[in-house]
Coordinates of C-alpha atoms in Angstrom, one line a residue:
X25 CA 8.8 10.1 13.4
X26 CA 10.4 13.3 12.1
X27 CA 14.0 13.5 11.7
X28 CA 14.5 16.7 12.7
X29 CA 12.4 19.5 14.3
X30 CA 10.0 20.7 11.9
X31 CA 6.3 22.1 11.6
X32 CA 3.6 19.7 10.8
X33 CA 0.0 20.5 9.1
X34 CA -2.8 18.2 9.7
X35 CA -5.5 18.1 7.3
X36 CA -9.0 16.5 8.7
X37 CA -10.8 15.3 5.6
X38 CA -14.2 13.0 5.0
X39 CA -15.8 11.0 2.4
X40 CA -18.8 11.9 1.4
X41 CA -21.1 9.8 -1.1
X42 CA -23.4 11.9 -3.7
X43 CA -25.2 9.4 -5.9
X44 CA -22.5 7.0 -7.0
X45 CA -19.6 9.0 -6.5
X46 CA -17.9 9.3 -3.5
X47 CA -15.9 12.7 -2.7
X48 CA -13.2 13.6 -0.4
X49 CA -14.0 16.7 0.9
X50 CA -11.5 18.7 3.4
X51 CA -13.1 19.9 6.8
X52 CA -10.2 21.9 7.8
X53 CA -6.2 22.0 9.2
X54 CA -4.1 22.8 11.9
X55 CA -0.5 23.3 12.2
X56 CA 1.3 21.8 15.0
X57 CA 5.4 21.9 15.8
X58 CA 6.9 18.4 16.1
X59 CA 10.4 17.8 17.6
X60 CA 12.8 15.2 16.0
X61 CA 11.8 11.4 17.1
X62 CA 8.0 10.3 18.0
X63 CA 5.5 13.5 18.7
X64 CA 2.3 12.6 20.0
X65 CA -0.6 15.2 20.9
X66 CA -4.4 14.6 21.8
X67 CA -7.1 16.2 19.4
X68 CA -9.7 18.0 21.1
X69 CA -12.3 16.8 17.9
X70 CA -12.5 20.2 16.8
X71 CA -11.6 22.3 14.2
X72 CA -11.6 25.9 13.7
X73 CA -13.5 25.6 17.0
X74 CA -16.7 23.6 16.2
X75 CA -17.2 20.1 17.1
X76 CA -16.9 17.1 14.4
X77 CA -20.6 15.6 14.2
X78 CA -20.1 11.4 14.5
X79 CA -18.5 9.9 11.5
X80 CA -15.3 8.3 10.2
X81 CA -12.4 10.9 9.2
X82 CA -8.5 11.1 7.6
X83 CA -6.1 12.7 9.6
X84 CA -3.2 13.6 7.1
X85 CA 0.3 14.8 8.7
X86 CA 1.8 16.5 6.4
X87 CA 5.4 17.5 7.4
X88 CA 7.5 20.6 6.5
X89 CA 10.0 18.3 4.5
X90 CA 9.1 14.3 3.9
X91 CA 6.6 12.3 3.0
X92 CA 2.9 12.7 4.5
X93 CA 1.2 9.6 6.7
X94 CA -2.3 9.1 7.0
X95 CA -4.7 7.6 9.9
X96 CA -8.4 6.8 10.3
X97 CA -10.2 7.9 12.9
X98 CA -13.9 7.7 14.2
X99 CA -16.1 10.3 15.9
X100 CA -18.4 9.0 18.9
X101 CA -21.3 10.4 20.2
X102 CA -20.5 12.2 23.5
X103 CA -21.6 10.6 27.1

């Protein structure tokens, strides 16, 4: 919930395993303005226009002023 209004970025990143390391790489961001109370929006699964191939991702929202909050999400294959 955002106190007040404010801009918010998303950053969509993965983790990707080379050898035994496993990396966070960044896939891209959007910026989206959020009102003050509970915004919701739906994600189209794209970003910068091309589609997300299946896989699990990190949706970071990183507000104007506060603290950022993270979520999992999953990719599907499409019907």
């Amino acid at each position: 919930q955002l106190t007040a209004a404010a801009s918010v970025q998303f950053v969509v990143s993965r983790a990707v395993a080379e050898g035994k390391v496993t990396k966070i790489i960044t896939i891209g961001s959007f910026t989206q303005a959020g009102r003050a109370g509970a915004n919701t929006f739906r994600f189209s699964g794209r970003i910068s226009g091309a589609r997300l191939p299946v896989g699990v991702y990190s949706l970071t929202a990183k507000p104007a002023s506060g603290q950022p909050v993270k979520a999992a999400f999953r990719i599907t294959s499409a019907l």
